CSV table of C-alpha atoms in Angstrom, one decimal:
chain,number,residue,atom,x,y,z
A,1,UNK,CA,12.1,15.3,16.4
A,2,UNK,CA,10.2,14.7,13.3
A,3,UNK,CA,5.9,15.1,13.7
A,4,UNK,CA,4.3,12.0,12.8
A,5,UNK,CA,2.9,13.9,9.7
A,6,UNK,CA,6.1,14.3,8.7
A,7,UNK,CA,7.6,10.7,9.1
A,8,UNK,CA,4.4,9.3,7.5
A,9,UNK,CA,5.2,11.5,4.1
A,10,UNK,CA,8.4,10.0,4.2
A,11,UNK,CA,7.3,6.5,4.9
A,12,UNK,CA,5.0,7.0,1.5
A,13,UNK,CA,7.9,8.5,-0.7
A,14,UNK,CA,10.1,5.9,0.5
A,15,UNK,CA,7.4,3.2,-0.2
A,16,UNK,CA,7.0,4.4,-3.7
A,17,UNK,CA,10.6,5.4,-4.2
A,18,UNK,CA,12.5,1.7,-5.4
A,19,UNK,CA,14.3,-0.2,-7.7
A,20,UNK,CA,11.5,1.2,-10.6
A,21,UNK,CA,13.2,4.2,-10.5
A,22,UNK,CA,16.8,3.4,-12.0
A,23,UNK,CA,14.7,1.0,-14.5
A,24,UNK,CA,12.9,4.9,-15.6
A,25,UNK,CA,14.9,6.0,-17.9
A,26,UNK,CA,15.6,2.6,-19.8
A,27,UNK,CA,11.6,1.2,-20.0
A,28,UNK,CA,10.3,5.3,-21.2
A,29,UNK,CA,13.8,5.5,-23.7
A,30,UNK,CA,12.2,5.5,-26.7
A,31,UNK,CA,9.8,8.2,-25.8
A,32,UNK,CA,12.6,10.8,-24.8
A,33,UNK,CA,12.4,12.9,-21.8
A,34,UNK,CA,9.8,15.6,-22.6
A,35,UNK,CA,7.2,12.9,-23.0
A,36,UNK,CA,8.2,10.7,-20.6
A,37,UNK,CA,8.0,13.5,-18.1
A,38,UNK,CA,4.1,14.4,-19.4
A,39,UNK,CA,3.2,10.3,-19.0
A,40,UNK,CA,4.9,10.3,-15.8
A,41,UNK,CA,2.8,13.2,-14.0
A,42,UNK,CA,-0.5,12.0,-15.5
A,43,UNK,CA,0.2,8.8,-14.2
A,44,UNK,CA,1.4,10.2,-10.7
A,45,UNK,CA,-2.0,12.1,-10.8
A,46,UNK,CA,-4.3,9.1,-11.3
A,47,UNK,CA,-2.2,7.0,-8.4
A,48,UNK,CA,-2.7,9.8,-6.1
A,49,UNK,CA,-6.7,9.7,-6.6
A,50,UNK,CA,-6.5,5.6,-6.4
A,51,UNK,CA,-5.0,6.6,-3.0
A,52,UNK,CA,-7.8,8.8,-1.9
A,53,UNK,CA,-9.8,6.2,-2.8
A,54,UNK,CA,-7.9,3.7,-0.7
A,55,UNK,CA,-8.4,5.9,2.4
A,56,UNK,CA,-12.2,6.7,1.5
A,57,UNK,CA,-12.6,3.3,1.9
A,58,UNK,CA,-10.4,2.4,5.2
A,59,UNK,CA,-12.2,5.3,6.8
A,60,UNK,CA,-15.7,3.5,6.8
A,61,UNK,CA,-13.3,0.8,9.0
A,62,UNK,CA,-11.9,0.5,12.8
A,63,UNK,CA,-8.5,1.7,12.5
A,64,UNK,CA,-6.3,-1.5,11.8
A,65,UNK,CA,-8.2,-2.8,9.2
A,66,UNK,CA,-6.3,-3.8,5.9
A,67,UNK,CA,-6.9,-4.7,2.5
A,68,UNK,CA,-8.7,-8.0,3.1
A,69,UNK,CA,-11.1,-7.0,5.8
A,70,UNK,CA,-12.1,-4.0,3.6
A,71,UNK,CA,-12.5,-6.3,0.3
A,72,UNK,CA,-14.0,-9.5,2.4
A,73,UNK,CA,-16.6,-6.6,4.0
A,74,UNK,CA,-17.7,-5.0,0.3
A,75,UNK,CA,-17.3,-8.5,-1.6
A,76,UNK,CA,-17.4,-11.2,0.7
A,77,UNK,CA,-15.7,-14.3,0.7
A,78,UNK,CA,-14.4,-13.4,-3.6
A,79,UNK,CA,-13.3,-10.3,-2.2
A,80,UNK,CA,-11.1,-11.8,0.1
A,81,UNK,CA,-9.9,-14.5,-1.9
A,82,UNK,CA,-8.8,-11.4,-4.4
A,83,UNK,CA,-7.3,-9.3,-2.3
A,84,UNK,CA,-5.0,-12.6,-0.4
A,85,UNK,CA,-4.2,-13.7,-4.2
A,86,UNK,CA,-3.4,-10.4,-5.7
A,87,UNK,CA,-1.5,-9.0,-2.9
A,88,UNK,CA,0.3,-11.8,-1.5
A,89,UNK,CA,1.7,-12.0,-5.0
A,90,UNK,CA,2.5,-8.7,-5.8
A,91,UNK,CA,4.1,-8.0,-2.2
A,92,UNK,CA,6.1,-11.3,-2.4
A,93,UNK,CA,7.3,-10.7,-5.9
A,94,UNK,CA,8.4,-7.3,-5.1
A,95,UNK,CA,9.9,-8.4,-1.5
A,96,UNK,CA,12.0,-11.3,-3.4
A,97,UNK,CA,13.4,-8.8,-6.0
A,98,UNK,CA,14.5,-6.1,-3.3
A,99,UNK,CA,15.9,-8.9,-1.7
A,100,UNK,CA,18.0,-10.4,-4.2
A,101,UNK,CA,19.3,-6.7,-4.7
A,102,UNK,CA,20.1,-5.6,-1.5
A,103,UNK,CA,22.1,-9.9,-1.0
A,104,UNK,CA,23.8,-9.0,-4.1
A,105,UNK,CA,24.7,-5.5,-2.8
A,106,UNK,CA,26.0,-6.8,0.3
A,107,UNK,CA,28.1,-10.4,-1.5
A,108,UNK,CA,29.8,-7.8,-4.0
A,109,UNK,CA,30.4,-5.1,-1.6
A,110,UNK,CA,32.3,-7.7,1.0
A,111,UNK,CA,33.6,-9.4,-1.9
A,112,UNK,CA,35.3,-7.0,-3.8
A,113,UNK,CA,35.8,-3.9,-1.2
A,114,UNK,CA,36.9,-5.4,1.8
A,115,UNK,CA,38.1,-9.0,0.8
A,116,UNK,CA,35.1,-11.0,2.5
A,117,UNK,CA,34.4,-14.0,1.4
A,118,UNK,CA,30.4,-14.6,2.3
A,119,UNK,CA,28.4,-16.6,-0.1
A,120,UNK,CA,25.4,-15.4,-1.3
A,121,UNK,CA,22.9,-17.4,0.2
A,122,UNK,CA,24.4,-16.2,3.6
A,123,UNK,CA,24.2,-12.7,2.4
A,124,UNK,CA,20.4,-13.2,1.6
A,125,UNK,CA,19.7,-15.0,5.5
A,126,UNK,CA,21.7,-12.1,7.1
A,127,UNK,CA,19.4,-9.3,5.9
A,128,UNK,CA,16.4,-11.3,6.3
A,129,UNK,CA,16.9,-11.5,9.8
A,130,UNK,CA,18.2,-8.1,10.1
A,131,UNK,CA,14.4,-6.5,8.3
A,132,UNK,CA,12.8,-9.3,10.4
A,133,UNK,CA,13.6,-8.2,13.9
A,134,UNK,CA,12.8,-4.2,12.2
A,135,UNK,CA,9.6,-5.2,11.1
A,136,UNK,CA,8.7,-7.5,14.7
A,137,UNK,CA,9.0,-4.2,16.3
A,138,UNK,CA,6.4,-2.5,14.2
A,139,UNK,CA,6.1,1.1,12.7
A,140,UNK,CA,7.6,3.0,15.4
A,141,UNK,CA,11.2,1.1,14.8
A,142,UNK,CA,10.6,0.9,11.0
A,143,UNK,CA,10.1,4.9,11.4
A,144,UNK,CA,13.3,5.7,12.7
A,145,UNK,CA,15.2,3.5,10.5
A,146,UNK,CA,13.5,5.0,7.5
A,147,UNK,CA,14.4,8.7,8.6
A,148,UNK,CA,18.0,7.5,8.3
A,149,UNK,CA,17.8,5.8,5.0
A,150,UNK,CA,15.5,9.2,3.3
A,151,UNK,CA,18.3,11.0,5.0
A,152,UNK,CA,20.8,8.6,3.4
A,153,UNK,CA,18.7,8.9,0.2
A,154,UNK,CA,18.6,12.9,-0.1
A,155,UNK,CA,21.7,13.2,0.2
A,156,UNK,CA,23.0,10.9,-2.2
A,157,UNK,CA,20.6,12.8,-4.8
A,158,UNK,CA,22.3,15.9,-4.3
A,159,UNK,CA,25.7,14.2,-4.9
A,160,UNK,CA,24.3,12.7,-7.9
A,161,UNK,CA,23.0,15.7,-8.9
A,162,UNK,CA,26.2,17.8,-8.5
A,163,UNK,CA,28.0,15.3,-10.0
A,164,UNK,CA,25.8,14.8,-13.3
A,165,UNK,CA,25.3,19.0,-13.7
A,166,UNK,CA,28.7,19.3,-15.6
A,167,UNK,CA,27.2,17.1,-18.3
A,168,UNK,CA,23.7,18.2,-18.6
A,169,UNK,CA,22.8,19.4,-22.1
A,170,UNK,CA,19.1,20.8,-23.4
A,171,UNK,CA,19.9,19.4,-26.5
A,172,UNK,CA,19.4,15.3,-26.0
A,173,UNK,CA,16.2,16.5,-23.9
A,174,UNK,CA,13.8,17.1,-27.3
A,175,UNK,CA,11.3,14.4,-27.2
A,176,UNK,CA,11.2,11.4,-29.8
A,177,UNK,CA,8.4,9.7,-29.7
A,178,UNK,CA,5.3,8.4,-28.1
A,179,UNK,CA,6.4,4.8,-29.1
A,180,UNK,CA,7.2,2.4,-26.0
A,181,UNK,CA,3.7,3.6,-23.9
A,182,UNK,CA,3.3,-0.3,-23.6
A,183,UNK,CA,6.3,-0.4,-21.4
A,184,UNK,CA,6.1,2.7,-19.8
A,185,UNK,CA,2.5,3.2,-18.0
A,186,UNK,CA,2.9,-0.8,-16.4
A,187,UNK,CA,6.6,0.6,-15.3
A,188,UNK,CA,4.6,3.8,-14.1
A,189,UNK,CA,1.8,2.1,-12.3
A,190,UNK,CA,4.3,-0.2,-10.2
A,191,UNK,CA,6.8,3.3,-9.4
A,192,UNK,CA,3.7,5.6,-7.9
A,193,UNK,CA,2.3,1.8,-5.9
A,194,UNK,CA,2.7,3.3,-2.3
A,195,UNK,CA,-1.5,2.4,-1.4
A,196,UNK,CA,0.1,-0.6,0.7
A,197,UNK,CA,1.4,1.6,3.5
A,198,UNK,CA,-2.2,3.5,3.9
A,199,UNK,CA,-4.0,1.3,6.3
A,200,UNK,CA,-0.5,1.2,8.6
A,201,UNK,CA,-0.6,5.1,8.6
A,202,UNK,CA,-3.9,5.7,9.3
A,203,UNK,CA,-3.0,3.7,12.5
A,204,UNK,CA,0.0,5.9,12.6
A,205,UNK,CA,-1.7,9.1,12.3
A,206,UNK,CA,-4.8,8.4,14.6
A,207,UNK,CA,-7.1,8.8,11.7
A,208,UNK,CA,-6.4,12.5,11.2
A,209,UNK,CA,-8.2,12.8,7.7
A,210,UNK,CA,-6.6,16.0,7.4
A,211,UNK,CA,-2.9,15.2,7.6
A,212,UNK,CA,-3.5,11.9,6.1
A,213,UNK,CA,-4.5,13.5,2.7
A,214,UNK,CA,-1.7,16.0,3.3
A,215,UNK,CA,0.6,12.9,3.6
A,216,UNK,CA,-0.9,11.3,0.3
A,217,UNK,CA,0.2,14.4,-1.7
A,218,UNK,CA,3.5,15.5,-0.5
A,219,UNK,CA,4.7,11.9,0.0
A,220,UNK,CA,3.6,10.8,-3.7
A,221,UNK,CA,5.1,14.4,-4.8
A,222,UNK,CA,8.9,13.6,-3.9
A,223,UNK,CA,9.0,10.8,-5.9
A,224,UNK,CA,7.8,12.6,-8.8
A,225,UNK,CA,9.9,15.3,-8.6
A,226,UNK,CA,12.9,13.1,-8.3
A,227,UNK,CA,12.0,10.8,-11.3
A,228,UNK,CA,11.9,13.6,-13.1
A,229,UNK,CA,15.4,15.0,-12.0
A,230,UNK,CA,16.6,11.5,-12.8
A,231,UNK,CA,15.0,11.5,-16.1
A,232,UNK,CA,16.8,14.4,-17.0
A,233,UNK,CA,20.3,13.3,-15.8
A,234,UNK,CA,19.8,10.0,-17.5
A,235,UNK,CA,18.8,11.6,-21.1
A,236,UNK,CA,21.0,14.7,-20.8
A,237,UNK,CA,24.0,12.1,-20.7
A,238,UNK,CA,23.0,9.1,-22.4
A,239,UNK,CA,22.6,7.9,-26.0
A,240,UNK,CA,19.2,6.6,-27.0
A,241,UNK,CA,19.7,4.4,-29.6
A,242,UNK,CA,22.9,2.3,-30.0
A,243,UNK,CA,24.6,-0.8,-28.9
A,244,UNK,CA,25.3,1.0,-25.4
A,245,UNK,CA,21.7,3.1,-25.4
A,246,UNK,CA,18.8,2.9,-23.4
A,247,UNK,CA,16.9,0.9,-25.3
A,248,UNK,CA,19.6,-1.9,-25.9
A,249,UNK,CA,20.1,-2.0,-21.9
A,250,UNK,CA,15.9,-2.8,-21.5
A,251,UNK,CA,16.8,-6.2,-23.4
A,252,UNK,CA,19.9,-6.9,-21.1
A,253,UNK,CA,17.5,-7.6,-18.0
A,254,UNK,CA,20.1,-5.5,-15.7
A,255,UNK,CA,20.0,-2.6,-13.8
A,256,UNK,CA,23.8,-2.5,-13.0
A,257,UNK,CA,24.5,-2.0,-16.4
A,258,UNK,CA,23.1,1.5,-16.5
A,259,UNK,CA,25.2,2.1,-13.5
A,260,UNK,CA,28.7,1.3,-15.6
A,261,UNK,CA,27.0,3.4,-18.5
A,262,UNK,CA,26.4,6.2,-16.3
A,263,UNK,CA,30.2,5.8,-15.0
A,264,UNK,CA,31.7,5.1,-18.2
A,265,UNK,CA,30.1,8.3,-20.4
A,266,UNK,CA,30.6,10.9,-17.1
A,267,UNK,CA,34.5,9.6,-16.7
A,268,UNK,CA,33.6,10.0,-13.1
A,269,UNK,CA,35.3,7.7,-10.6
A,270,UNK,CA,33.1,8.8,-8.1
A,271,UNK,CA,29.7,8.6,-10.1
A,272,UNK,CA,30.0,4.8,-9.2
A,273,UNK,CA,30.4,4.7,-5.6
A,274,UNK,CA,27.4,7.8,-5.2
A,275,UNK,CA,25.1,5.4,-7.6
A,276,UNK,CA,25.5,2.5,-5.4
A,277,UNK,CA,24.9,4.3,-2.4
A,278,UNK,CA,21.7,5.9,-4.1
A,279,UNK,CA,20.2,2.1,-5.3
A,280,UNK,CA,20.6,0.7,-1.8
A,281,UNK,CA,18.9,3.6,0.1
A,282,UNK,CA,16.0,3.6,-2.5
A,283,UNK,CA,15.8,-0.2,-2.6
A,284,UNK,CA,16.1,-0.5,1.4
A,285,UNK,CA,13.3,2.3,1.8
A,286,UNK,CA,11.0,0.4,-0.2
A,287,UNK,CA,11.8,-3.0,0.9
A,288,UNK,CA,11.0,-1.7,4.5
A,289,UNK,CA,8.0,-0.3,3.1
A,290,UNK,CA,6.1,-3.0,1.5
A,291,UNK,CA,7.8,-5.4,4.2
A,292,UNK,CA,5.8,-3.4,6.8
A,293,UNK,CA,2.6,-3.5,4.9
A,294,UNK,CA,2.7,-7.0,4.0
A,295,UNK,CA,3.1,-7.9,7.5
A,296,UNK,CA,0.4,-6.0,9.0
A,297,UNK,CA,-1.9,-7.4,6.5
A,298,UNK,CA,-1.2,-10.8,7.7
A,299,UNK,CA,-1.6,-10.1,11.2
A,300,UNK,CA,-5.3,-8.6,10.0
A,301,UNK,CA,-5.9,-11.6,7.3
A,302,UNK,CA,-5.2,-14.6,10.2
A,303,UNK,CA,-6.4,-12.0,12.9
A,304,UNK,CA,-3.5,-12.7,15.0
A,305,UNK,CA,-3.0,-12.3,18.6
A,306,UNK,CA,-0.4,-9.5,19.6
A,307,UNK,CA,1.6,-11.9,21.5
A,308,UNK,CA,5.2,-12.0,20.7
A,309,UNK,CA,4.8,-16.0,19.2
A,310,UNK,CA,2.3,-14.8,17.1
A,311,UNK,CA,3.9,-11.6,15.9
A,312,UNK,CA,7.1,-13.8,15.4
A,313,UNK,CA,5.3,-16.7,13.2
A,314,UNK,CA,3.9,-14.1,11.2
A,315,UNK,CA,7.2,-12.6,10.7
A,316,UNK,CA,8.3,-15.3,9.5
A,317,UNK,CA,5.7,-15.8,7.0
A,318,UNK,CA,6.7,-12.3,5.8
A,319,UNK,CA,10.4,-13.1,4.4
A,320,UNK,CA,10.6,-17.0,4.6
A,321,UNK,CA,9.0,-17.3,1.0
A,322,UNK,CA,10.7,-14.2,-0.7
A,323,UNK,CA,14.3,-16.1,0.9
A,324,UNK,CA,13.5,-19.5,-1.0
A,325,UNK,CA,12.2,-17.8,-4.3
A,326,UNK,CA,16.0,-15.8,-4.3
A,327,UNK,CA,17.3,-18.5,-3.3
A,328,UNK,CA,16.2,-20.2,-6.1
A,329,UNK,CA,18.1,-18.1,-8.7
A,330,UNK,CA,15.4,-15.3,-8.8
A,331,UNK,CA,17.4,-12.2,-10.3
A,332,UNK,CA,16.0,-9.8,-13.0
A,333,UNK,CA,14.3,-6.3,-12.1
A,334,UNK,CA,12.6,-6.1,-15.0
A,335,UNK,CA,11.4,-9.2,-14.9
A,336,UNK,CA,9.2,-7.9,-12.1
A,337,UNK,CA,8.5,-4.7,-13.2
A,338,UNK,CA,7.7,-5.5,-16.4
A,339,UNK,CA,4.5,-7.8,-15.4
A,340,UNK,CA,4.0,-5.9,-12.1
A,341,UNK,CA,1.9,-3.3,-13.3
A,342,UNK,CA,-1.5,-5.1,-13.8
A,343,UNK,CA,-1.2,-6.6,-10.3
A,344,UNK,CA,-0.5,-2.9,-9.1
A,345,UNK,CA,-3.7,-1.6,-11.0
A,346,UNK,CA,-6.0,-4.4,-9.8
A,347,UNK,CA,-4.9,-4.5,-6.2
A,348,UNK,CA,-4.3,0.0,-6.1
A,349,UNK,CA,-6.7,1.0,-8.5
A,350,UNK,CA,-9.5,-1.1,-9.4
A,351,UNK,CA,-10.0,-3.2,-6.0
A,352,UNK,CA,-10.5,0.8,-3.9
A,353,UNK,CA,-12.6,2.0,-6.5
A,354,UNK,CA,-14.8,-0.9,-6.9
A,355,UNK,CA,-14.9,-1.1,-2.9
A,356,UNK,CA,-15.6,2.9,-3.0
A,357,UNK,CA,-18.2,2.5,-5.1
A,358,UNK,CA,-20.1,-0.3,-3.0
A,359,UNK,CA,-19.5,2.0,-0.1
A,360,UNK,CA,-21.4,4.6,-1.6
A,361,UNK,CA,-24.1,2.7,-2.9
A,362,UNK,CA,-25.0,1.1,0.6
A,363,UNK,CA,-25.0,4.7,2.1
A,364,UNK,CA,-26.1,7.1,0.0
A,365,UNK,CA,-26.1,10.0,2.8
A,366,UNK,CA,-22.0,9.3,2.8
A,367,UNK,CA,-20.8,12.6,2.4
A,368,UNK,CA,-17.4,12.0,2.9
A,369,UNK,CA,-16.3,11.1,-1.0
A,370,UNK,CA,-12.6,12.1,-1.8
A,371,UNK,CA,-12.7,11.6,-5.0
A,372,UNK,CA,-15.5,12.9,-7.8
A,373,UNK,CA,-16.7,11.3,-10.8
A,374,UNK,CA,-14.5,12.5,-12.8
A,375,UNK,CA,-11.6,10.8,-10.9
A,376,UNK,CA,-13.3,7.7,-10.7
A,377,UNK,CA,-13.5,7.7,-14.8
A,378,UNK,CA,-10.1,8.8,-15.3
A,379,UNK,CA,-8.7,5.6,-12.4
A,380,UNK,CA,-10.7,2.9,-14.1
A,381,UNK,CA,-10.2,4.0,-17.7
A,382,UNK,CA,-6.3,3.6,-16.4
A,383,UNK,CA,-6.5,0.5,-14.8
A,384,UNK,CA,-8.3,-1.1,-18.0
A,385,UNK,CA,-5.8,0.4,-20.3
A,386,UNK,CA,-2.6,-0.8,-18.4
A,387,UNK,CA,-4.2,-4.7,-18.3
A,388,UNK,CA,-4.9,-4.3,-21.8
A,389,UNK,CA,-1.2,-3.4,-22.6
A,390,UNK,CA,-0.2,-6.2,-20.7
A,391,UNK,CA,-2.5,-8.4,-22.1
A,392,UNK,CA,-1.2,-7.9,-25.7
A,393,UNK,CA,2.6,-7.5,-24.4
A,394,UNK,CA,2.4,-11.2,-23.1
């Protein structure tokens, strides 16, 4: 039996661990992979302090309390009104595009593997119920579905990783440039967003400060670490620049196609069925992830009875509008990813500093600060430069 400390650090790397992964290597290609790996661990730093200060701030709460209690509470009713806008429409974007993965997945895998003929939209319905009755049951079912899928994830890693070792070369791994920062940190930001899950596992963990911080770090470690082995596989193998590089794929919009690369330059039968296995445990893990948060923070946001009506409206409420914007033709990653990032620094970065901030200055004998000065700097001059660069991008 897992401890709970232990399930909550996977519950974080599996939150942070999605889709943004396999887009990587694609958005950071024209930095090359020493670079990207120096951006990527800065950035990982200054999401792990916009954590701390996402639990600083839930700790001055009753256990339960999410995102909008803790903005409506430091801002009032703006606060609130920020937090519902900004989160509903990062968590629903994000819930639509995991979605329309996993539906695809599942219509191409009964499709072309085992000569099923179920139509998309069905595919989309069948896992919406399937995450809706997960997520009725709360954390405790969501947790032992999610050891599976990490174990799932791991271990399809490790395949990749034996597979891709062959064809690992130093030489590609030189670094290029420091061109394409405008796409990377915004790709960054949304990669390390796990903050969502905090409030749930504080819930989880029966406010233990001390293995809650310990879950911060270790869980927001893994996904660094594997990025990184990812980078590496990805740039060891290949090309940059070319008609079938990295930086052509950004403009294609598709994920998949880096998957055919990956098969076509290795020769490797196998690479393709290992890959696909590794994008539905990382998409899965996430979707249940943010799925999760999202619906706890509309049980705090309409303060909803726990009666089983309630709990199943609100359920509801979680998937029904990510089902009609897929089923509205809503396909492209990067589409998300790509505009996601200034969402994920307002809601993750600037909305827990700002409330930390307020928190402090109402009680100045608050000893309990996670974060110094220094961190606070180094989170808002992040958040400001990342909603710059998408300012100017669009």
């Amino acid at each position: 039996m897992l401890k709970p400390l232990h399930s909550a650090i996977l519950l974080i790397a599996g939150t942070s661990v999605g889709a943004g992964m396999l887009a990587l290597p694609i958005g950071m290609s024209q930095l090359g992979f020493i670079p990207s790996v120096l951006l990527m661990t800065w950035v990982w730093y200054i999401m792990y302090l916009s954590a701390l200060l996402m639990l600083e701030v839930n700790l001055r709460f009753e256990p339960g309390t999410n995102i909008i209690s803790m903005a409506g509470i430091s801002f009032g009713i703006m606060g609130k009104l920020f937090a519902w806008t900004i989160y509903l429409l990062l968590l629903y974007v994000l819930n639509s595009a995991y979605l329309s993965a996993l539906s695809d997945m599942m219509h191409r895998f009964l499709s072309n593997v085992i000569s099923v003929k179920l139509g998309f939209p069905y595919a989309v319905i069948f896992i919406s119920l399937v995450f809706l009755i997960l997520i009725f049951y709360g954390a405790t079912k969501v947790d032992k579905i999610n050891r599976i899928l990490m174990a799932g994830l791991a271990l399809s890693f490790m395949a990749l990783i034996y597979i891709f070792s062959p064809a690992l070369g130093v030489t590609k791994l030189y670094p290029y440039s420091w061109l394409g920062i405008n796409k990377a940190l915004p790709l960054l930001a949304t990669s390390f967003g796990f903050h969502i899950i905090i409030p749930s596992l504080r819930s989880y963990l029966d406010s233990d400060e001390v293995n809650l911080k310990r879950a911060i770090l270790v869980g927001s470690l893994i996904p660094l670490v594997m990025y990184i082995c990812w980078q590496m596989m990805v740039f060891a193998t290949v090309p940059v620049y070319g008609p079938r590089g990295l930086i052509a794929l950004w403009g294609t919009g598709k994920v998949s196609y880096l998957v055919s690369l990956l098969a076509d330059t290795l020769g490797n039968p196998l690479l393709t069925v290992v890959i696909n296995l590794f994008s539905f445990f990382i998409i899965t893990t996430s979707f249940l992830g943010v799925s999760l948060s999202l619906f706890d923070f509309l049980v705090d946001g309409f303060k909803v009875k726990k009666t089983k009506l309630m709990r199943t409206y609100v359920a509801l409420l979680t998937f029904l509008p990510p089902v009609i914007v897929v089923l509205a033709d809503f396909k492209s990653f990067f589409l998300v990813l790509s505009f996601a990032g200034a969402l994920v620094v307002l809601l993750l970065c600037l909305l827990p500093l700002s409330m930390a901030i307020v928190g402090r200055f109402r009680d100045r004998n608050y000893k309990n600060k996670l974060v110094g000065s220094i961190g606070i700097f180094l989170v808002s001059f992040f958040a400001l430069s990342v909603i710059l660069l998408e300012t100017c991008t669009v």
